[in-house]
Amino acid sequence: MKNKFKLIWIVIFLSFSNNLISYEIIRDPIFEDYFYNLSKELKINNIDVYLVKDKSANAFVLNNHIYFTTGLIKLINEEDTLKAIYLHEYGHVIKNHFQAKKVKIQQSNYKNKFYALFSVGLAAFSNNANLGIGSIITLNSSIVNEISRHSVNFEIEADNFMINQIIKNEISVLELISFLDNLDNKNNYFRTHPKNADRINNLNNLIYKKKENSEKFEWIKSKYSKNSKNKYFNIFFTNLEKGLFDKEKKIDKMNMELVHYEAFKKGFMLENWDVNFQNLLKYNKNSFLKIEYINFLLDNNIDDKYYIIDSFKFDEEIMNKYFYYFIYGKYYNKIGMDNLSNFYFCQFFKTINSINKSEFFCKKYDINNIPTLDKSYVLSK
């Protein structure tokens, strides 16, 4: 049984160049909501999960957020495999491994470099909300390597959690075994870890019946690989890439709001989309989806719905997003409240360290004319 707790499962930054590498974070509310619901299914606390555009099959933890690459989504065919990987990364989060590693680095010669680890660039909103919103996270390869190289003890702790959850939820590990069997043991990252053979032996003791994939998993799989088990999903997303969309055609087991959202993201003009957008928000309360909705209302001058923008203003989840300041700067500019608009734009450009633009906007408002709620909620954030 000793070896059981040496099971190592992590697919994390297997290779880096010596220079800076940029990874695009794809803010996909459908993907993020999937993990919110998955957390409820597994009866664990919700942790923010984001998608990174990268061909390599990786998963990793940074600042208590979990990241999956599009390459990993493309590679995985069984939902249970994704659950197992998620649980391993979740184990790193609840055991505070990232923070422990960060403290160690801060105390080492990397201290000064660590504070420059992240350079976050935020894409400005275009006048066409259909283009969506994105962000870039730039990671210094040498520092990330140091953070990502978890100690064996960290891996054992994360695996203990994952193994217990696999048993509790009777998660199939058949595909996981196959994946581990194909990993390259010669990679530098794995030199300090137990051999794949040991991990596979441990997994062989955890054989559970393979479950049928959920429709939402197949939807996401098809979106990023065009190779899910649902051929109708594959056809839908393949056609979208070709600029083809039949707004009247229904897709089995998927609600029309979700189908139309994917078309909306590809730039298709849809009648009464603001109503369908609202309906989508009734069962997908993702904060980024709310920001997209606000942006849609502003870009399309749907001023009879501006009361919704006011209702979202002090939504705690939205306030924690980088785009919060920008979207409300844009809103107040739209309705002619220049003092508040400049106040929010000032905070936004301070956040992204754009010195010239922050100085420009910060000089253009009178703090004495800023409502108390805005000052107390925003400046204390």
Coordinates of N, CA and C in Angstrom, one line a residue, residues 160-263:
N160 N -2.9 11.7 -2.8 CA -3.8 11.1 -1.7 C -5.2 11.6 -1.8
F161 N -5.3 12.9 -2.1 CA -6.7 13.5 -2.2 C -7.3 12.9 -3.4
M162 N -6.6 12.9 -4.5 CA -7.2 12.3 -5.8 C -7.7 10.9 -5.6
I163 N -6.8 10.1 -5.0 CA -7.1 8.6 -4.9 C -8.4 8.5 -4.0
N164 N -8.5 9.2 -2.9 CA -9.6 9.1 -2.1 C -10.9 9.5 -2.8
Q165 N -10.8 10.5 -3.7 CA -12.0 11.0 -4.4 C -12.3 10.0 -5.5
I166 N -11.3 9.4 -6.1 CA -11.6 8.4 -7.2 C -12.4 7.2 -6.6
I167 N -12.0 6.8 -5.4 CA -12.7 5.7 -4.7 C -14.1 6.2 -4.3
K168 N -14.2 7.4 -3.7 CA -15.5 7.9 -3.3 C -16.5 8.0 -4.4
N169 N -16.0 8.5 -5.6 CA -16.9 8.7 -6.7 C -16.9 7.6 -7.8
E170 N -16.1 6.6 -7.5 CA -16.0 5.4 -8.4 C -15.6 5.9 -9.8
I171 N -14.6 6.7 -10.0 CA -14.1 7.2 -11.2 C -13.3 6.3 -12.0
S172 N -13.6 6.1 -13.2 CA -12.8 5.2 -14.1 C -11.4 5.8 -14.4
V173 N -10.4 4.9 -14.3 CA -9.0 5.4 -14.6 C -8.4 4.7 -15.8
L174 N -9.2 4.0 -16.6 CA -8.7 3.2 -17.7 C -7.9 4.1 -18.7
E175 N -8.5 5.2 -19.1 CA -7.8 6.1 -20.0 C -6.6 6.8 -19.4
L176 N -6.7 7.1 -18.1 CA -5.6 7.7 -17.3 C -4.4 6.7 -17.3
I177 N -4.6 5.5 -17.2 CA -3.5 4.5 -17.2 C -2.9 4.5 -18.6
S178 N -3.7 4.5 -19.6 CA -3.1 4.6 -21.0 C -2.3 5.8 -21.2
F179 N -2.8 6.9 -20.7 CA -2.1 8.2 -20.9 C -0.7 8.1 -20.2
L180 N -0.7 7.6 -18.9 CA 0.5 7.5 -18.2 C 1.5 6.6 -18.9
D181 N 1.0 5.5 -19.4 CA 1.8 4.6 -20.1 C 2.6 5.1 -21.3
N182 N 2.0 6.2 -21.9 CA 2.6 6.9 -23.0 C 3.4 8.1 -22.7
L183 N 3.5 8.5 -21.4 CA 4.3 9.6 -21.0 C 5.8 9.3 -21.2
D184 N 6.6 10.3 -21.4 CA 8.0 10.2 -21.6 C 8.7 10.3 -20.3
N185 N 9.2 9.2 -19.8 CA 9.9 9.2 -18.5 C 11.3 10.0 -18.5
K186 N 11.8 10.2 -19.8 CA 13.1 10.8 -19.9 C 13.0 12.4 -19.8
N187 N 11.8 12.9 -19.8 CA 11.6 14.3 -19.6 C 12.2 14.8 -18.2
N188 N 12.9 15.9 -18.2 CA 13.6 16.3 -17.0 C 12.6 16.5 -15.8
Y189 N 11.4 16.9 -16.1 CA 10.5 17.2 -15.1 C 10.2 16.0 -14.2
F190 N 10.2 14.8 -14.8 CA 9.9 13.6 -14.1 C 11.0 12.9 -13.5
R191 N 12.2 13.4 -13.5 CA 13.4 12.7 -13.0 C 13.3 12.5 -11.5
T192 N 12.6 13.4 -10.8 CA 12.5 13.4 -9.3 C 11.2 12.7 -8.9
H193 N 10.5 12.1 -9.8 CA 9.2 11.6 -9.5 C 9.2 10.0 -9.6
P194 N 8.3 9.4 -9.0 CA 8.2 7.9 -9.2 C 8.0 7.6 -10.6
K195 N 8.4 6.4 -11.0 CA 8.3 6.0 -12.4 C 6.8 5.8 -12.8
N196 N 6.6 5.9 -14.1 CA 5.2 5.7 -14.6 C 4.7 4.3 -14.2
A197 N 5.6 3.3 -14.3 CA 5.2 1.9 -14.0 C 4.6 1.8 -12.6
D198 N 5.2 2.5 -11.6 CA 4.7 2.5 -10.3 C 3.3 3.2 -10.2
R199 N 3.1 4.3 -10.9 CA 1.8 4.9 -10.9 C 0.8 4.1 -11.5
I200 N 1.1 3.4 -12.6 CA 0.1 2.5 -13.3 C -0.3 1.4 -12.4
N201 N 0.7 0.8 -11.7 CA 0.4 -0.3 -10.8 C -0.6 0.2 -9.7
N202 N -0.4 1.4 -9.2 CA -1.3 1.9 -8.2 C -2.7 2.1 -8.8
L203 N -2.8 2.6 -10.0 CA -4.1 2.8 -10.7 C -4.8 1.5 -11.0
N204 N -4.0 0.5 -11.2 CA -4.6 -0.8 -11.5 C -5.5 -1.4 -10.3
N205 N -5.2 -0.8 -9.1 CA -6.0 -1.2 -8.0 C -7.3 -0.4 -7.8
L206 N -7.5 0.5 -8.8 CA -8.6 1.4 -8.7 C -9.5 1.3 -10.0
I207 N -9.9 0.1 -10.3 CA -10.6 -0.1 -11.5 C -12.1 0.0 -11.3
Y208 N -12.7 1.0 -11.9 CA -14.2 1.2 -11.8 C -14.7 1.2 -13.2
K209 N -16.0 0.9 -13.3 CA -16.7 0.9 -14.6 C -16.7 2.2 -15.3
K210 N -16.4 2.3 -16.6 CA -16.4 3.5 -17.3 C -17.8 4.1 -17.4
K211 N -18.0 5.4 -17.1 CA -19.3 6.0 -17.2 C -19.4 6.7 -18.5
E212 N -20.7 6.9 -18.9 CA -21.0 7.6 -20.1 C -20.6 9.1 -20.0
N213 N -20.0 9.7 -21.0 CA -19.7 11.1 -20.9 C -21.0 12.0 -20.9
S214 N -20.9 13.1 -20.2 CA -22.0 14.0 -20.2 C -22.1 14.8 -21.5
E215 N -23.3 15.3 -21.8 CA -23.4 16.1 -23.0 C -22.6 17.4 -23.0
K216 N -22.5 18.0 -21.8 CA -21.7 19.2 -21.7 C -20.2 18.9 -21.9
F217 N -19.7 17.8 -21.4 CA -18.3 17.4 -21.7 C -18.1 17.3 -23.2
E218 N -19.0 16.6 -23.9 CA -18.9 16.3 -25.3 C -19.0 17.7 -26.1
W219 N -19.8 18.6 -25.6 CA -19.9 19.9 -26.2 C -18.6 20.6 -26.2
I220 N -17.9 20.6 -25.0 CA -16.7 21.3 -24.8 C -15.6 20.6 -25.6
K221 N -15.6 19.3 -25.6 CA -14.6 18.5 -26.3 C -14.7 18.8 -27.8
S222 N -15.9 18.9 -28.3 CA -16.1 19.1 -29.7 C -15.7 20.5 -30.1
K223 N -16.0 21.5 -29.2 CA -15.7 22.9 -29.5 C -14.2 23.1 -29.7
Y224 N -13.3 22.3 -28.9 CA -11.9 22.6 -29.0 C -11.1 21.5 -29.7
S225 N -11.8 20.4 -30.2 CA -11.1 19.4 -31.0 C -11.9 19.0 -32.2
K226 N -13.2 19.3 -32.3 CA -14.0 18.8 -33.4 C -14.0 17.3 -33.5
N227 N -13.7 16.6 -32.4 CA -13.6 15.2 -32.4 C -14.2 14.5 -31.1
S228 N -15.4 15.0 -30.8 CA -16.1 14.3 -29.7 C -16.8 13.1 -30.2
K229 N -17.4 12.4 -29.2 CA -18.2 11.2 -29.6 C -19.6 11.6 -30.2
N230 N -19.9 12.8 -30.1 CA -21.2 13.3 -30.6 C -21.0 13.9 -32.0
K231 N -21.3 13.3 -33.0 CA -21.0 13.7 -34.4 C -21.8 15.0 -34.7
Y232 N -23.0 15.2 -34.1 CA -23.7 16.4 -34.4 C -23.1 17.6 -33.8
F233 N -22.5 17.5 -32.7 CA -21.7 18.6 -32.1 C -20.5 18.9 -33.0
N234 N -19.8 17.9 -33.5 CA -18.7 18.1 -34.3 C -19.1 18.8 -35.6
I235 N -20.2 18.4 -36.2 CA -20.7 19.1 -37.4 C -21.0 20.6 -37.1
F236 N -21.7 20.8 -36.0 CA -22.0 22.2 -35.6 C -20.8 23.1 -35.5
F237 N -19.8 22.7 -34.8 CA -18.6 23.5 -34.6 C -17.8 23.6 -35.8
T238 N -17.7 22.5 -36.6 CA -17.0 22.6 -37.9 C -17.7 23.6 -38.8
N239 N -19.0 23.6 -38.9 CA -19.7 24.5 -39.7 C -19.5 26.0 -39.2
L240 N -19.5 26.2 -37.9 CA -19.2 27.5 -37.4 C -17.9 28.1 -37.9
E241 N -16.9 27.2 -37.8 CA -15.6 27.6 -38.3 C -15.6 28.0 -39.8
K242 N -16.5 27.4 -40.5 CA -16.6 27.7 -42.0 C -17.5 28.9 -42.2
G243 N -18.1 29.4 -41.1 CA -19.0 30.6 -41.3 C -20.4 30.2 -41.6
L244 N -20.8 28.9 -41.3 CA -22.1 28.4 -41.6 C -22.9 28.2 -40.3
F245 N -24.1 28.7 -40.2 CA -25.0 28.5 -39.1 C -26.4 28.6 -39.4
D246 N -27.2 27.6 -39.1 CA -28.7 27.6 -39.3 C -29.3 27.9 -38.0
K247 N -29.8 29.1 -37.8 CA -30.4 29.5 -36.5 C -31.7 28.8 -36.1
E248 N -32.3 28.2 -37.1 CA -33.5 27.4 -36.9 C -33.3 26.0 -36.5
K249 N -32.1 25.5 -36.8 CA -31.9 24.1 -36.6 C -31.6 23.8 -35.1
K250 N -32.3 22.8 -34.5 CA -32.0 22.5 -33.1 C -31.0 21.3 -33.1
I251 N -30.2 21.4 -32.0 CA -29.2 20.3 -31.8 C -29.6 19.5 -30.6
D252 N -29.7 18.2 -30.8 CA -30.2 17.3 -29.7 C -29.5 17.5 -28.4
K253 N -30.4 17.7 -27.4 CA -30.0 17.8 -26.0 C -29.3 19.1 -25.6
M254 N -29.2 20.0 -26.5 CA -28.5 21.3 -26.1 C -29.6 22.4 -26.3
N255 N -29.7 23.3 -25.2 CA -30.7 24.3 -25.3 C -30.2 25.4 -26.3
M256 N -31.2 26.1 -26.9 CA -30.9 27.0 -28.0 C -30.1 28.2 -27.6
E257 N -30.3 28.6 -26.3 CA -29.5 29.8 -25.9 C -28.0 29.5 -25.9
L258 N -27.6 28.2 -25.6 CA -26.2 27.8 -25.6 C -25.8 27.7 -27.0
V259 N -26.6 27.2 -27.9 CA -26.2 27.1 -29.3 C -26.0 28.5 -29.9
H260 N -27.0 29.3 -29.6 CA -26.9 30.7 -30.2 C -25.7 31.5 -29.6
Y261 N -25.4 31.2 -28.4 CA -24.2 31.9 -27.8 C -22.9 31.5 -28.5
E262 N -22.8 30.3 -28.9 CA -21.6 29.9 -29.7 C -21.5 30.6 -31.0
A263 N -22.7 30.7 -31.6 CA -22.8 31.4 -32.9 C -22.5 32.9 -32.7

